[in-house]
Amino acid sequence: MAGSGLSRSFSYPDSDRPTRIYPASACYSRIQDLRGLVNYGLSCCVNALLQSFSATHELVVLLNKWDIDDRGALVKTHNVPLQLQRILQAMQSQELQPVPHKDFLHCLDRNNIRLYKQHDADEVFLSILNLIQEQMSDKELAQEIRRLYMVTVEEHLQCMECRFIECGTSYLLSLPLPLREEDNTLEESFRNFFELQELRNMDECFCNRCGEKQPSRQGLRLIKLPPVVCIHLKRFRSTGGYTKKLYSKVSFPQTIDFKEILEPEQVSGSFLESEWQYNLYAVIVHCGSAMFGHYTAYIKHPGDNEWYHADDSRVRKR
Ligand SMILES: [Zn+2]
């Protein structure tokens, strides 16, 4: 997600960069403004997300605008945006240990994101954004946070029998890009996401003109990209009651111009030149299997423009 001077940025939860393994340690590292977070029993997923939230300058600025006087009536131990504000402030303070970290984990637990349980980073990311919408008393500010991540797309569905087309607008807070078994590039996966797909047999859709289910063609057009684009590389696939992880390689650039990736017919909105261009500043990585794994985060520090690896309590320069 973002850093100062990176007004338009992007991040990938669940990507797969090579990771270095460090010995487990209870000490905190603090390099520049990056602070390690202790693993309180399977909290690596939330820890990695907190590192990317903390690096998202735009989010930190908006959360800090939330007025303290406005929060009197809140049940503070249950309020996710309040606890998120506290932990992000603590991560950037000089305190020896960021105490609100434990409060944040317990607050998530009270909101059904359980402690001592393995989670999926994209699911927790979306749950936290939804809880901000529900629990923030300043609804205008909550909407601004939502708009920070909101990709707007136009969905169109064409009946292959009568050619009738139905359109609708959808909003996505992260882009779920399907991966192939073989090598992938981010650019290809992004383009495929917007490509026309034929829906046949079990996937047929109801056509309002024909009055029955028909084979259809479904496609997406991009209307608007937000200041922060969050990309979810879909490594987990559920088949026949169990979850499989795809280990295929995904290569991606550090800067991206989405205009060069999409075909003109895949775009519906109008964009300024600068609205296409993004810098990568955070990558959340899952290593291990679908049954048991570990999350870490790579963060690009806006101060020195170097990459750091945050593995729970350890933060190291790459
Ligand atoms: Zn039809």
PDB file of C-alpha atoms in Angstrom, residues 78 80 105-115 117 119 124 127 131 135:
ATOM      1  CA  HIS A  78     -14.731  -3.519  20.503  1.00  0.00           C
ATOM      2  CA  VAL A  80     -11.713  -1.800  15.263  1.00  0.00           C
ATOM      3  CA  LEU A 105      -5.767  -8.475  18.227  1.00  0.00           C
ATOM      4  CA  HIS A 106      -8.302  -8.871  21.069  1.00  0.00           C
ATOM      5  CA  CYS A 107     -10.551  -6.280  19.434  1.00  0.00           C
ATOM      6  CA  LEU A 108     -10.493  -8.269  16.175  1.00  0.00           C
ATOM      7  CA  ASP A 109     -11.255 -11.416  18.184  1.00  0.00           C
ATOM      8  CA  ARG A 110     -14.365  -9.700  19.626  1.00  0.00           C
ATOM      9  CA  ASN A 111     -15.385  -8.995  16.020  1.00  0.00           C
ATOM     10  CA  ASN A 112     -15.082 -12.637  14.951  1.00  0.00           C
ATOM     11  CA  ILE A 113     -11.533 -12.457  13.547  1.00  0.00           C
ATOM     12  CA  ARG A 114     -10.305 -15.013  16.040  1.00  0.00           C
ATOM     13  CA  LEU A 115      -6.989 -15.058  17.863  1.00  0.00           C
ATOM     14  CA  LYS A 117      -6.484 -19.182  14.330  1.00  0.00           C
ATOM     15  CA  HIS A 119      -6.435 -16.502   8.558  1.00  0.00           C
ATOM     16  CA  VAL A 124      -8.948 -10.133   7.065  1.00  0.00           C
ATOM     17  CA  SER A 127     -13.147  -7.528   7.088  1.00  0.00           C
ATOM     18  CA  LEU A 131     -15.564  -2.922  10.206  1.00  0.00           C
ATOM     19  CA  GLN A 135     -17.894   1.215  13.500  1.00  0.00           C
TER      20      GLN A 135
END
